[in-house]
Coordinates of C-alpha atoms in Angstrom, one line a residue:
M1320 CA -5.2 -42.4 -0.6
A1321 CA -3.8 -39.8 1.2
G1322 CA -4.8 -39.0 4.7
E1323 CA -6.4 -36.0 6.1
L1324 CA -5.3 -32.6 5.6
S1325 CA -6.0 -30.5 7.7
V1326 CA -5.2 -26.6 7.7
A1327 CA -6.5 -23.1 9.6
V1328 CA -6.5 -19.2 7.9
V1329 CA -6.7 -16.8 10.2
G1330 CA -7.8 -13.6 9.0
L1331 CA -10.6 -13.3 5.7
G1332 CA -9.7 -10.6 4.5
S1333 CA -8.3 -10.4 0.8
R1334 CA -4.7 -12.1 1.8
G1335 CA -7.0 -14.4 3.6
L1336 CA -9.9 -15.4 1.0
S1337 CA -6.7 -15.7 -2.1
V1338 CA -5.6 -18.4 0.7
L1339 CA -8.4 -19.8 0.6
E1340 CA -9.0 -19.1 -3.5
R1341 CA -6.5 -21.3 -4.0
I1342 CA -6.7 -24.1 -1.6
V1343 CA -10.2 -24.8 -3.3
T1344 CA -8.9 -24.4 -6.6
L1345 CA -5.6 -26.8 -5.9
A1346 CA -8.0 -29.3 -4.5
R1347 CA -10.0 -29.1 -7.3
R1348 CA -7.2 -30.2 -10.0
A1349 CA -5.4 -32.1 -7.3
G1350 CA -8.8 -34.8 -7.1
A1351 CA -10.4 -36.4 -4.6
G1352 CA -7.0 -38.4 -4.8
A1353 CA -5.4 -36.3 -3.1
G1354 CA -7.3 -36.8 0.3
R1355 CA -10.1 -35.3 2.3
I1356 CA -8.9 -31.3 3.3
R1357 CA -10.5 -30.0 6.1
V1358 CA -10.3 -25.9 6.5
E1359 CA -11.0 -23.9 9.3
V1360 CA -11.5 -20.3 8.2
I1361 CA -11.2 -18.5 11.6
D1362 CA -12.4 -14.4 11.5
P1363 CA -14.5 -12.5 13.4
T1364 CA -17.2 -12.1 10.9
C1365 CA -16.2 -14.6 7.7
G1366 CA -17.4 -12.4 5.6
G1367 CA -14.1 -11.5 3.4
A1368 CA -14.9 -8.0 3.4
G1369 CA -11.2 -7.3 5.9
L1370 CA -11.1 -3.8 6.4
H1371 CA -13.2 -2.7 3.1
T1372 CA -16.5 -2.7 5.6
T1373 CA -20.0 -3.0 3.2
D1374 CA -21.6 -0.3 5.7
Q1375 CA -19.0 2.2 5.1
P1376 CA -20.4 5.7 3.0
D1377 CA -19.5 6.3 -0.4
Y1378 CA -17.9 9.5 -0.4
L1379 CA -14.7 6.8 1.0
L1380 CA -12.4 5.9 -1.8
L1381 CA -10.6 3.0 -3.4
N1382 CA -6.8 4.3 -4.4
T1383 CA -6.8 2.1 -7.0
I1384 CA -9.0 2.7 -10.3
C1385 CA -11.3 -0.6 -10.0
S1386 CA -10.5 -2.0 -13.7
H1387 CA -6.7 -3.1 -11.4
V1388 CA -8.7 -5.1 -8.5
S1389 CA -9.9 -8.8 -9.3
M1390 CA -9.7 -11.1 -7.3
F1391 CA -9.4 -14.2 -9.9
P1392 CA -5.5 -15.4 -9.9
D1393 CA -4.1 -15.5 -13.7
T1394 CA -1.2 -17.5 -15.4
L1395 CA 0.5 -14.2 -14.6
S1396 CA 0.4 -15.0 -11.1
V1397 CA -0.4 -18.4 -10.4
G1398 CA 0.9 -20.6 -13.7
E1399 CA -1.3 -23.0 -15.2
D1400 CA -2.9 -23.4 -11.7
V1401 CA -5.9 -21.3 -12.4
G1402 CA -9.4 -21.5 -11.5
E1403 CA -12.6 -20.6 -13.2
A1404 CA -12.3 -16.7 -14.6
G1405 CA -14.2 -14.4 -13.0
P1406 CA -14.7 -11.0 -13.3
G1407 CA -12.5 -7.9 -11.8
L1408 CA -14.5 -5.5 -9.9
F1409 CA -15.1 -3.1 -12.6
E1410 CA -17.0 -5.9 -14.6
W1411 CA -18.7 -6.6 -11.9
V1412 CA -20.0 -3.1 -10.6
T1413 CA -21.2 -3.1 -14.8
A1414 CA -22.9 -6.5 -15.1
R1415 CA -25.1 -5.1 -12.2
G1416 CA -25.9 -2.2 -13.5
L1417 CA -23.9 0.1 -11.0
R1418 CA -23.9 3.3 -11.7
L1419 CA -22.0 6.7 -10.6
A1420 CA -23.8 9.7 -9.4
P1421 CA -23.4 13.1 -10.4
D1422 CA -21.2 13.5 -7.4
G1423 CA -18.7 11.5 -8.4
Y1424 CA -18.9 8.5 -5.7
T1425 CA -22.0 7.7 -5.2
L1426 CA -22.9 4.3 -7.1
G1427 CA -26.5 3.3 -7.4
T1428 CA -28.7 3.0 -10.4
H1429 CA -28.9 6.9 -11.5
G1430 CA -25.7 8.3 -13.4
R1431 CA -23.7 8.1 -15.4
P1432 CA -21.8 4.2 -16.5
V1433 CA -18.6 3.6 -14.4
S1434 CA -15.4 4.0 -16.4
P1435 CA -12.5 1.8 -15.4
D1436 CA -10.3 4.3 -14.1
D1437 CA -13.1 5.7 -11.6
Y1438 CA -12.1 5.2 -8.2
L1439 CA -14.9 3.5 -6.9
P1440 CA -16.4 4.1 -2.8
R1441 CA -14.3 0.8 -0.8
R1442 CA -17.9 -0.6 0.5
I1443 CA -18.5 -1.7 -2.7
L1444 CA -15.1 -3.6 -3.1
G1445 CA -16.0 -5.2 0.3
E1446 CA -19.0 -6.6 -1.6
Y1447 CA -17.3 -7.6 -4.5
L1448 CA -15.3 -9.5 -1.4
S1449 CA -17.9 -10.6 0.4
W1450 CA -19.1 -12.1 -3.3
F1451 CA -16.2 -14.0 -4.5
L1452 CA -16.4 -15.7 -1.4
D1453 CA -19.5 -17.4 -2.4
G1454 CA -18.3 -18.4 -5.2
V1455 CA -15.0 -20.0 -3.7
L1456 CA -17.6 -22.0 -0.5
R1457 CA -19.7 -22.9 -3.5
G1458 CA -17.2 -24.6 -6.1
A1459 CA -15.4 -26.3 -3.4
P1460 CA -15.0 -29.9 -4.5
D1461 CA -16.8 -32.5 -2.5
H1462 CA -13.5 -33.6 -0.5
V1463 CA -12.5 -30.7 0.4
E1464 CA -15.1 -29.2 4.0
I1465 CA -14.7 -25.4 4.9
K1466 CA -15.9 -24.4 8.7
L1467 CA -16.7 -21.5 9.4
H1468 CA -15.6 -19.9 12.2
R1469 CA -17.0 -16.7 13.7
T1470 CA -14.4 -15.6 16.4
P1471 CA -11.2 -14.0 16.1
A1472 CA -8.3 -16.6 17.3
A1473 CA -6.8 -16.1 20.4
D1474 CA -4.0 -18.4 20.5
L1475 CA -2.0 -20.7 18.7
A1476 CA 0.3 -23.5 20.2
P1477 CA 2.1 -26.6 18.3
E1478 CA 1.0 -30.0 19.2
P1479 CA 3.2 -32.9 20.5
G1480 CA 2.0 -35.1 17.7
G1481 CA 2.8 -32.2 14.8
G1482 CA 0.3 -29.2 13.6
F1483 CA -1.1 -26.7 15.8
R1484 CA -4.4 -25.9 18.5
V1485 CA -5.8 -22.9 18.0
T1486 CA -7.5 -21.5 20.9
L1487 CA -10.9 -19.1 19.6
A1488 CA -11.9 -16.0 21.7
D1489 CA -15.3 -17.9 22.2
G1490 CA -13.4 -20.4 24.4
T1491 CA -12.8 -23.4 21.4
A1492 CA -10.7 -24.6 19.8
V1493 CA -9.8 -26.4 16.0
H1494 CA -6.8 -28.6 15.7
T1495 CA -5.1 -28.5 12.4
G1496 CA -1.5 -29.5 10.7
F1497 CA -1.1 -26.6 9.1
A1498 CA -2.2 -22.7 9.4
F1499 CA -1.7 -19.3 7.5
L1500 CA -1.8 -15.9 9.4
T1501 CA -3.4 -13.6 7.3
T1502 CA -4.5 -11.2 10.0
G1503 CA -4.5 -8.1 8.5
Y1504 CA -3.9 -4.5 10.3
T1505 CA -3.6 -5.7 14.0
T1506 CA -3.6 -2.6 16.4
N1507 CA -0.6 -1.5 18.7
A1508 CA -0.3 -0.7 22.0
P1509 CA -1.9 2.4 21.8
V1510 CA -0.4 5.8 22.7
P1511 CA -2.1 7.7 25.2
A1512 CA -4.5 10.2 23.5
R1513 CA -5.1 13.3 25.9
P1514 CA -8.4 15.2 25.9
R1515 CA -9.5 16.7 22.0
Q1516 CA -7.0 14.4 20.1
I1517 CA -8.1 11.5 18.0
R1518 CA -5.8 9.0 16.9
E1519 CA -6.2 6.3 14.2
A1520 CA -9.6 7.8 13.2
W1521 CA -9.8 5.4 10.3
R1522 CA -10.3 2.5 12.7
R1523 CA -12.6 4.7 14.6
P1524 CA -14.9 7.2 12.6
V1525 CA -16.8 7.4 14.7
E1526 CA -14.0 9.6 16.7
L1527 CA -15.0 12.2 14.7
D1528 CA -18.4 13.2 15.6
R1529 CA -17.3 14.3 18.7
I1530 CA -15.8 17.4 16.7
E1531 CA -18.5 20.7 16.5
P1532 CA -19.0 23.0 14.0
G1533 CA -16.9 25.8 13.8
Q1534 CA -14.1 24.0 15.9
T1535 CA -11.0 24.5 14.5
V1536 CA -9.8 20.4 13.7
A1537 CA -5.7 20.4 13.5
L1538 CA -5.0 17.2 10.6
G1539 CA -1.8 16.4 10.4
G1540 CA -0.6 14.7 6.9
F1541 CA -1.1 14.8 4.1
G1542 CA -2.1 11.0 2.7
L1543 CA -4.9 9.1 2.0
T1544 CA -5.8 8.7 5.3
A1545 CA -5.8 12.8 5.6
M1546 CA -8.1 12.9 2.8
D1547 CA -10.5 10.8 3.9
I1548 CA -10.9 12.7 7.4
M1549 CA -11.2 15.5 4.6
A1550 CA -13.7 14.1 3.2
A1551 CA -15.5 13.0 5.7
L1552 CA -15.9 16.3 7.5
T1553 CA -16.7 18.6 4.9
V1554 CA -19.1 15.8 2.6
G1555 CA -19.8 13.8 5.6
R1556 CA -21.3 16.6 7.1
G1557 CA -23.1 17.6 4.2
G1558 CA -21.6 19.8 2.1
R1559 CA -21.1 19.5 -1.8
F1560 CA -18.9 19.9 -4.2
T1561 CA -20.2 22.0 -7.3
A1562 CA -19.0 23.3 -10.4
G1563 CA -18.9 26.7 -9.1
G1564 CA -17.0 25.0 -5.7
Y1565 CA -17.9 24.0 -2.1
V1566 CA -20.9 24.5 -0.8
A1567 CA -21.2 24.2 2.6
S1568 CA -23.8 22.9 4.9
G1569 CA -22.9 25.0 8.2
E1570 CA -22.2 21.7 10.3
E1571 CA -17.9 21.6 9.0
P1572 CA -15.2 21.8 11.5
V1573 CA -12.3 24.3 10.0
L1574 CA -9.9 22.5 8.7
L1575 CA -5.6 23.1 9.2
L1576 CA -3.7 21.2 7.4
H1577 CA 0.3 20.4 8.6
S1578 CA 2.3 17.6 8.1
R1579 CA 6.3 17.6 9.2
T1580 CA 7.4 17.9 5.4
G1581 CA 5.0 20.3 4.4
L1582 CA 5.1 18.4 1.4
P1583 CA 1.6 17.7 -0.2
H1584 CA 1.4 13.9 -1.9
L1585 CA 1.2 14.0 -5.3
A1586 CA -1.9 13.2 -7.4
R1587 CA -2.3 9.3 -8.7
P1588 CA -2.2 10.1 -12.6
A1589 CA -4.4 8.9 -15.6
L1590 CA -3.1 5.3 -16.1
N1591 CA -2.9 6.2 -20.0
R1592 CA 1.0 4.8 -20.4
P1593 CA 0.3 2.8 -24.1
G1594 CA 2.0 -0.2 -24.1
G1595 CA 0.8 -1.3 -21.2
Q1596 CA 3.3 -2.2 -18.7
Y1597 CA 6.5 -0.1 -19.2
V1598 CA 9.4 -2.4 -19.2
P1599 CA 12.7 -0.8 -17.9
I1600 CA 16.3 -0.7 -19.5
V1601 CA 18.3 0.2 -16.2
F1602 CA 16.3 -0.8 -12.8
S1603 CA 15.2 -4.6 -13.3
T1604 CA 16.0 -7.7 -11.3
R1605 CA 18.9 -8.7 -13.6
S1606 CA 20.8 -5.4 -12.6
V1607 CA 20.2 -5.6 -9.0
D1608 CA 21.7 -9.7 -9.1
A1609 CA 24.4 -7.8 -10.9
L1610 CA 25.3 -5.2 -7.8
R1611 CA 25.0 -8.7 -5.7
G1612 CA 27.4 -10.8 -7.3
P1613 CA 28.2 -14.2 -6.9
Q1614 CA 28.2 -13.5 -2.9
R1615 CA 24.7 -12.8 -2.6
R1616 CA 25.8 -9.2 -0.7
R1617 CA 23.3 -7.3 1.1
L1618 CA 23.2 -3.8 -0.1
D1619 CA 22.1 -0.3 0.9
F1620 CA 19.5 1.0 -0.7
D1621 CA 20.8 5.0 -1.4
A1622 CA 24.4 4.2 -2.6
D1623 CA 23.7 0.9 -4.2
V1624 CA 20.1 1.4 -6.3
M1625 CA 19.0 4.8 -5.9
P1626 CA 20.8 5.8 -9.0
L1627 CA 19.3 3.2 -11.3
V1628 CA 16.2 4.0 -10.0
L1629 CA 16.9 7.5 -10.8
T1630 CA 18.8 7.3 -14.1
E1631 CA 15.2 5.0 -14.9
M1632 CA 13.2 8.3 -14.4
R1633 CA 15.0 10.1 -16.2
I1634 CA 14.9 7.3 -19.0
S1635 CA 11.3 7.2 -18.3
Y1636 CA 11.3 11.2 -18.9
H1637 CA 12.6 11.3 -21.9
R1638 CA 10.7 8.3 -23.5
T1639 CA 7.4 9.8 -23.4
R1640 CA 8.7 13.6 -24.0
V1641 CA 10.0 12.0 -27.4
A1642 CA 7.2 10.1 -27.4
L1643 CA 4.7 13.4 -27.5
A1644 CA 6.7 15.0 -30.1
D1645 CA 7.6 12.7 -32.8
G1646 CA 5.9 9.9 -32.0
A1647 CA 5.8 6.4 -31.1
E1648 CA 9.0 5.2 -33.5
A1649 CA 11.4 8.2 -32.5
E1650 CA 10.8 6.8 -28.6
Q1651 CA 11.1 2.9 -29.5
S1652 CA 14.8 4.5 -31.2
L1653 CA 15.6 6.1 -28.3
V1654 CA 14.7 3.4 -26.3
G1655 CA 17.4 1.3 -28.7
E1656 CA 19.8 4.2 -28.8
I1657 CA 19.7 4.0 -24.5
S1658 CA 19.7 0.0 -24.3
H1659 CA 22.7 0.0 -26.2
A1660 CA 24.9 2.4 -23.9
W1661 CA 23.4 0.2 -21.2
E1662 CA 25.9 -2.4 -22.4
S1663 CA 28.2 0.1 -21.5
G1664 CA 27.6 1.0 -17.7
L1665 CA 25.2 3.6 -16.3
D1666 CA 28.1 5.9 -17.1
L1667 CA 27.4 6.2 -20.6
V1668 CA 23.8 6.4 -20.1
G1669 CA 23.8 9.1 -17.6
K1670 CA 26.0 10.6 -20.5
L1671 CA 23.3 10.5 -23.1
L1672 CA 20.8 11.9 -20.4
D1673 CA 22.6 14.8 -20.4
E1674 CA 22.8 15.4 -24.1
L1675 CA 18.9 14.9 -23.8
D1676 CA 18.7 17.3 -21.2
G1677 CA 20.7 19.7 -22.0
A1678 CA 19.2 19.9 -25.5
L1679 CA 15.7 20.9 -23.3
A1680 CA 17.9 24.0 -21.8
G1681 CA 17.6 26.2 -24.8
G1682 CA 13.6 25.3 -25.4
H1683 CA 10.6 25.5 -22.7
G1684 CA 11.4 26.3 -19.9
G1685 CA 10.0 25.4 -16.3
G1686 CA 6.2 24.2 -15.9
G1687 CA 5.8 25.7 -12.4
H1688 CA 5.0 25.1 -9.1
G1689 CA 4.6 21.1 -9.9
D1690 CA 7.1 20.9 -12.5
G1691 CA 8.7 18.1 -10.7
G1692 CA 12.4 19.1 -11.6
H1693 CA 11.2 20.0 -15.1
G1694 CA 13.1 23.0 -15.6
G1695 CA 15.0 24.9 -18.6
G1696 CA 18.0 22.7 -18.1
G1697 CA 15.6 19.6 -18.4
Y1698 CA 14.8 16.5 -15.8
D1699 CA 16.1 15.9 -12.3
P1700 CA 14.7 13.4 -10.6
A1701 CA 15.9 13.8 -7.6
V1702 CA 14.7 17.6 -7.4
A1703 CA 11.3 15.9 -7.9
L1704 CA 11.5 13.2 -5.3
D1705 CA 12.9 16.6 -3.3
G1706 CA 9.7 18.4 -3.7
S1707 CA 10.6 21.4 -2.0
A1708 CA 12.1 23.5 -4.7
G1709 CA 10.5 26.7 -4.6
M1710 CA 8.8 26.2 -1.1
D1711 CA 7.7 29.7 0.0
L1712 CA 8.4 29.8 4.2
T1713 CA 7.9 33.5 4.6
S1714 CA 5.1 33.4 6.1
G1715 CA 1.5 31.0 6.8
P1716 CA -0.1 33.6 3.4
A1717 CA 3.0 33.0 1.5
Y1718 CA 3.4 29.1 1.9
Q1719 CA -0.9 28.2 1.8
A1720 CA -0.7 30.0 -2.1
W1721 CA 3.3 27.8 -2.6
L1722 CA 0.8 25.0 -1.5
T1723 CA -1.9 25.4 -3.8
G1724 CA -0.1 26.3 -6.3
F1725 CA 2.0 22.6 -6.7
V1726 CA -1.0 21.2 -5.3
A1727 CA -3.1 23.0 -8.7
D1728 CA 0.4 22.5 -11.1
D1729 CA 0.6 18.8 -10.3
L1730 CA -3.4 17.9 -10.5
A1731 CA -2.8 19.1 -14.1
Q1732 CA -0.2 17.1 -14.6
A1733 CA -2.0 13.9 -13.2
R1734 CA -4.7 14.8 -15.7
L1735 CA -2.6 14.5 -18.5
G1736 CA -1.8 11.2 -17.2
L1737 CA 1.1 8.5 -18.0
A1738 CA 0.9 9.3 -21.5
G1739 CA 0.6 13.3 -21.7
S1740 CA 3.1 13.8 -19.0
P1741 CA 6.6 12.9 -18.8
V1742 CA 6.8 14.6 -15.1
K1743 CA 3.6 12.3 -14.6
S1744 CA 5.3 9.5 -16.7
A1745 CA 8.9 9.4 -14.8
I1746 CA 7.3 9.4 -10.7
D1747 CA 5.3 6.7 -11.8
I1748 CA 8.3 4.2 -11.9
L1749 CA 8.2 4.2 -8.4
R1750 CA 4.4 2.7 -8.8
E1751 CA 5.2 0.4 -11.8
L1752 CA 8.7 -1.0 -10.5
R1753 CA 7.5 -2.3 -7.5
D1754 CA 8.5 -5.5 -7.3
V1755 CA 12.0 -4.8 -8.3
V1756 CA 12.2 -2.6 -5.0
R1757 CA 10.8 -5.7 -3.2
Y1758 CA 13.8 -8.0 -5.0
V1759 CA 15.9 -5.5 -3.7
V1760 CA 14.6 -5.6 0.2
D1761 CA 12.8 -8.6 1.0
F1762 CA 14.0 -11.2 3.4
G1763 CA 17.2 -8.8 4.5
G1764 CA 18.2 -7.7 1.4
L1765 CA 19.5 -4.6 2.6
T1766 CA 21.9 -4.3 5.2
D1767 CA 20.6 -3.4 8.7
A1768 CA 21.2 0.1 9.0
S1769 CA 20.4 0.9 5.1
L1770 CA 17.3 -0.7 5.9
D1771 CA 16.2 1.7 8.8
R1772 CA 16.9 4.9 6.6
F1773 CA 14.5 2.6 3.6
M1774 CA 11.6 2.7 6.3
R1775 CA 12.5 6.6 7.2
H1776 CA 13.5 8.4 4.3
T1777 CA 12.8 6.2 1.0
V1778 CA 9.4 4.9 2.2
P1779 CA 7.6 7.9 3.1
I1780 CA 9.3 9.8 0.0
M1781 CA 8.4 7.0 -2.5
N1782 CA 4.8 6.8 -0.7
R1783 CA 4.5 11.2 -1.4
A1784 CA 5.2 10.3 -5.0
V1785 CA 3.1 7.4 -6.0
V1786 CA 0.8 6.4 -2.7
G1787 CA -1.3 10.1 -3.0
P1788 CA -5.2 10.8 -2.8
Q1789 CA -7.1 10.2 -6.1
K1790 CA -7.4 13.8 -8.7
E1791 CA -10.7 14.6 -7.3
R1792 CA -9.8 14.8 -3.6
Y1793 CA -7.0 17.3 -5.0
A1794 CA -9.7 19.3 -6.6
E1795 CA -12.0 19.1 -3.6
L1796 CA -9.5 20.6 -1.7
L1797 CA -8.9 23.7 -3.5
A1798 CA -12.2 24.0 -3.4
L1799 CA -11.8 23.6 0.8
V1800 CA -9.1 26.2 0.5
E1801 CA -11.4 28.6 -1.3
A1802 CA -13.8 28.5 0.6
G1803 CA -12.5 29.3 3.8
V1804 CA -12.9 26.0 5.3
L1805 CA -9.5 24.2 4.9
R1806 CA -5.9 26.3 5.3
T1807 CA -2.6 25.2 5.4
P1808 CA -1.0 28.1 7.3
F1809 CA 2.0 26.4 9.6
G1810 CA 4.6 25.3 7.1
P1811 CA 6.6 22.7 7.7
E1812 CA 7.2 21.0 11.2
P1813 CA 4.8 23.1 13.0
A1814 CA 4.7 22.2 17.1
I1815 CA 1.8 21.1 18.9
A1816 CA 1.2 21.3 22.6
P1817 CA -0.9 21.0 25.2
N1818 CA -3.2 24.4 25.8
G1819 CA -6.0 23.1 28.7
D1820 CA -8.5 21.6 26.9
R1821 CA -7.1 22.8 23.5
W1822 CA -4.4 22.6 21.7
T1823 CA -1.5 25.7 20.2
V1824 CA -0.2 25.0 16.8
T1825 CA 3.3 26.8 16.1
S1826 CA 5.1 27.2 12.8
T1827 CA 8.6 25.9 13.3
R1828 CA 10.0 27.0 9.9
L1829 CA 8.4 30.1 8.5
L1830 CA 10.8 34.3 8.2
T1831 CA 6.8 35.0 9.9
P1832 CA 5.2 32.6 12.4
H1833 CA 2.0 31.4 12.6
R1834 CA 0.5 30.8 15.9
E1835 CA -3.3 29.5 16.3
D1836 CA -5.1 27.7 19.4
V1837 CA -7.5 25.3 17.9
D1838 CA -10.2 23.2 19.3
W1839 CA -8.9 19.2 18.2
R1840 CA -5.5 17.7 17.3
C1841 CA -6.3 14.9 14.6
D1842 CA -3.3 12.6 13.6
A1843 CA -3.8 11.1 10.0
H1844 CA -1.4 8.4 10.2
I1845 CA -1.3 4.8 9.9
S1846 CA 0.9 1.9 11.9
S1847 CA 2.3 -1.1 10.8
P1848 CA 1.1 -4.0 12.6
A1849 CA 4.3 -4.6 15.3
V1850 CA 5.1 -8.3 16.8
D1851 CA 6.4 -7.1 20.0
T1852 CA 4.0 -4.4 21.0
S1853 CA 0.7 -5.9 19.6
T1854 CA -2.5 -6.1 21.7
S1855 CA -3.8 -9.1 19.1
P1856 CA -3.9 -11.8 21.6
L1857 CA -2.7 -14.4 19.3
I1858 CA -0.4 -12.2 17.9
A1859 CA 0.7 -11.8 21.5
S1860 CA 1.1 -15.2 22.3
L1861 CA 3.2 -15.8 19.9
F1862 CA 5.8 -13.5 20.4
R1863 CA 6.1 -14.4 24.1
Q1864 CA 5.8 -18.3 23.5
G1865 CA 9.5 -17.4 20.9
L1866 CA 7.3 -18.7 17.9
V1867 CA 7.8 -15.4 16.2
R1868 CA 10.2 -12.6 16.5
R1869 CA 10.7 -9.6 15.2
H1870 CA 12.7 -8.7 11.8
R1871 CA 15.6 -6.5 13.2
P1872 CA 15.3 -6.1 17.1
A1873 CA 16.9 -3.6 17.3
S1874 CA 15.2 -1.1 14.9
D1875 CA 13.0 1.7 16.0
L1876 CA 11.1 1.8 12.1
V1877 CA 11.1 -2.4 11.1
C1878 CA 8.8 -4.3 13.6
S1879 CA 7.1 -6.9 11.6
I1880 CA 7.3 -10.2 12.4
D1881 CA 10.4 -12.2 10.6
V1882 CA 9.6 -14.6 7.9
D1883 CA 11.9 -16.9 5.7
P1884 CA 11.3 -16.0 1.7
D1885 CA 8.9 -18.8 1.8
Q1886 CA 6.9 -17.5 4.2
H1887 CA 7.5 -19.0 7.3
P1888 CA 8.1 -17.4 10.9
V1889 CA 11.4 -17.4 11.9
D1890 CA 11.5 -18.3 15.6
V1891 CA 13.7 -16.7 18.6
D1892 CA 16.2 -19.3 17.9
G1893 CA 16.9 -18.7 13.8
R1894 CA 14.9 -21.9 12.9
A1895 CA 11.8 -21.7 10.6
E1896 CA 8.3 -23.0 11.5
P1897 CA 6.9 -25.2 7.9
R1898 CA 3.5 -25.4 8.5
L1899 CA 3.1 -21.8 9.5
W1900 CA 2.9 -18.8 7.1
V1901 CA 2.6 -15.4 7.2
L1902 CA 1.2 -12.9 5.0
G1903 CA 0.2 -9.6 4.8
P1904 CA 0.8 -6.4 6.3
L1905 CA 2.1 -7.9 9.8
C1906 CA 5.4 -8.7 7.4
E1907 CA 6.1 -5.5 6.1
G1908 CA 9.2 -4.4 6.7
T1909 CA 10.5 -8.0 6.7
T1910 CA 8.3 -7.5 2.9
F1911 CA 8.0 -4.4 1.0
Y1912 CA 4.3 -2.9 0.1
N1913 CA 2.2 -5.4 1.7
H1914 CA -0.7 -3.1 1.6
L1915 CA -2.4 -3.9 -2.2
V1916 CA -5.3 -5.7 -3.2
P1917 CA -4.6 -8.5 -6.7
S1918 CA -4.9 -7.0 -9.6
P1919 CA -5.7 -8.8 -13.4
A1920 CA -3.4 -8.9 -16.6
V1921 CA -0.2 -8.2 -14.2
Y1922 CA 1.9 -10.1 -11.4
S1923 CA 0.2 -10.2 -8.8
R1924 CA 2.5 -10.6 -5.7
P1925 CA -0.8 -11.0 -2.9
L1926 CA -1.5 -14.1 -5.5
S1927 CA 1.4 -15.3 -6.4
D1928 CA 2.8 -15.5 -2.3
A1929 CA -0.3 -17.4 -1.9
H1930 CA -0.6 -19.5 -4.6
R1931 CA 3.7 -21.0 -3.9
C1932 CA 3.4 -21.1 0.1
V1933 CA -0.6 -23.3 -0.6
K1934 CA 1.4 -25.5 -3.1
A1935 CA 4.1 -26.1 -0.7
M1936 CA 1.6 -27.0 2.2
L1937 CA 0.1 -29.5 -0.5
E1938 CA 3.3 -30.8 -1.6
T1939 CA 4.5 -31.4 1.9
H1940 CA 1.2 -33.5 2.7
L1941 CA 1.7 -35.6 -0.1
G1942 CA 5.0 -36.3 0.6
S1943 CA 6.9 -34.9 -2.4
S1944 CA 8.9 -32.3 0.0
S1945 CA 9.0 -32.5 3.4
S1946 CA 10.6 -31.0 6.6
D1947 CA 10.3 -31.1 10.3
R1948 CA 9.7 -28.5 13.1
G1949 CA 13.1 -26.9 13.7
T1950 CA 15.0 -26.7 10.3
E1951 CA 17.4 -23.7 10.0
A1952 CA 15.6 -20.3 7.9
P1953 CA 17.4 -20.1 4.8
Q1954 CA 20.6 -17.9 4.7
V1955 CA 19.3 -16.2 2.2
A1956 CA 17.0 -14.6 4.7
E1957 CA 19.7 -12.8 5.6
L1958 CA 22.4 -12.5 2.5
A1959 CA 25.1 -12.4 4.0
G1960 CA 28.6 -10.9 2.6

């Protein structure tokens, strides 16, 4: 029988919870012959909910439909090493008889049944995660001991004989042979805020209570956080949305929405694509391998990869258009034709798509503000991603009219969904093929300059395109504009300057400038965790000791921890620590898009990462693979050409 395996799991949100589930499940499958396993779970609450705290109001919604959330791994993510099957979030709430009230967000015992396509309150995911944790703890076999430490970790240091000493905030310490860091959204050194300026309201929503009824708020951002703040300052103040519009409570401030680009995010569509997950023709991992060549060169995303992305968007557009017009058989015939053209290269595919676009030129014209590049000449994905076509910058009212028209048209497309809107079908490629993007970007897959451009320009474009608000939020935004509670008078890139105890916001791009004094400035942005400016005592200590380093020290944008392809942190000397793993948002930039919870019935990166890392730990402990601290990180982390 093997000796005791000891491991610390630092952080118990959804990432840490997946690691814990994998430890318990794989230990159960290995049996008592694998030896005793001691798991030290270190988290301020040890509740499993992470950011999805159960005390949030119901109007703060998940940005994923409930049928796309499940903590139970299946074979697509972990192979044959599955544990006991269990319900996803949709089945879980349905089994409990929970229903949605007429307001569309309150979850309780009254209202209509929950639909698989509903966006549920975040707090209900927190309750689901806590329930899942209880099941994991109950299911631990006798040879697995799990200790819960309800306090943060303050330090982690290697011990002379191997393993780690983890010092807790309460002054105690635990000693383990292995450790997982799943700390989530650790905070960075704050930028000083001026009076009447609210930063990161998502962390401290109580800050919004300082805003008095009738005051004006310059709300920066069009993304999910901005929509949350919009809800908190309207519905959260007693307002109501009805079929006739918004009914104000009188407790609301006036919201002045603005952003750097002036472009609204696109609403999330109904995910009704027939046939399940989209299978690419052009933008695939095989295509990426061909681009890299035998030398595994690092790529330039704009020059090498974006042509494949844009082509796949065009393919998806025409596939959906043909399916709507002529049926599924005609669509499959088109797929065969495009696949045959692809055998001869991208140019031939482009010519075929040009012909399809040309056939549309004599047909119907453009689809309005939100047509996403679909006009009389066919579909242009570059125009769709740019989003600024037709933006009216003559005056504040003209810009607001353009923006609300854009939102209304996009909302109509979102309601048609992936099956009914060729435009949404095309743009959703960026979400459905996110794992291919990861395959391109992760672990040094891009040149340094390209990674910076990717993080500065491409990621915001992708977020605007496919990480936008729920359809319901955009219907609410239009109702708030109609009620006069929300305005968008500034256009892109307004200048914001302090003015005594207030702020002055001035348009910079409007032909007839708009200038307005406001009472509050509220920034609706979320910063990814940084390794070198972290205010987490644990992360700061690791960086100070040289046990971790920044992935790209010269970059102003990529501040994440450097990890090798096995998720081991790389130290200041370029060596990987084989007994330590880092998962989640702390890796953002080294790996791409870590801000998600697991999904059922598809390959789920969070579950797969947890599985392969835990399995590697068990194999190392049992001696089927071995490595010592100080071994060089695999060259794939740099992908030198």
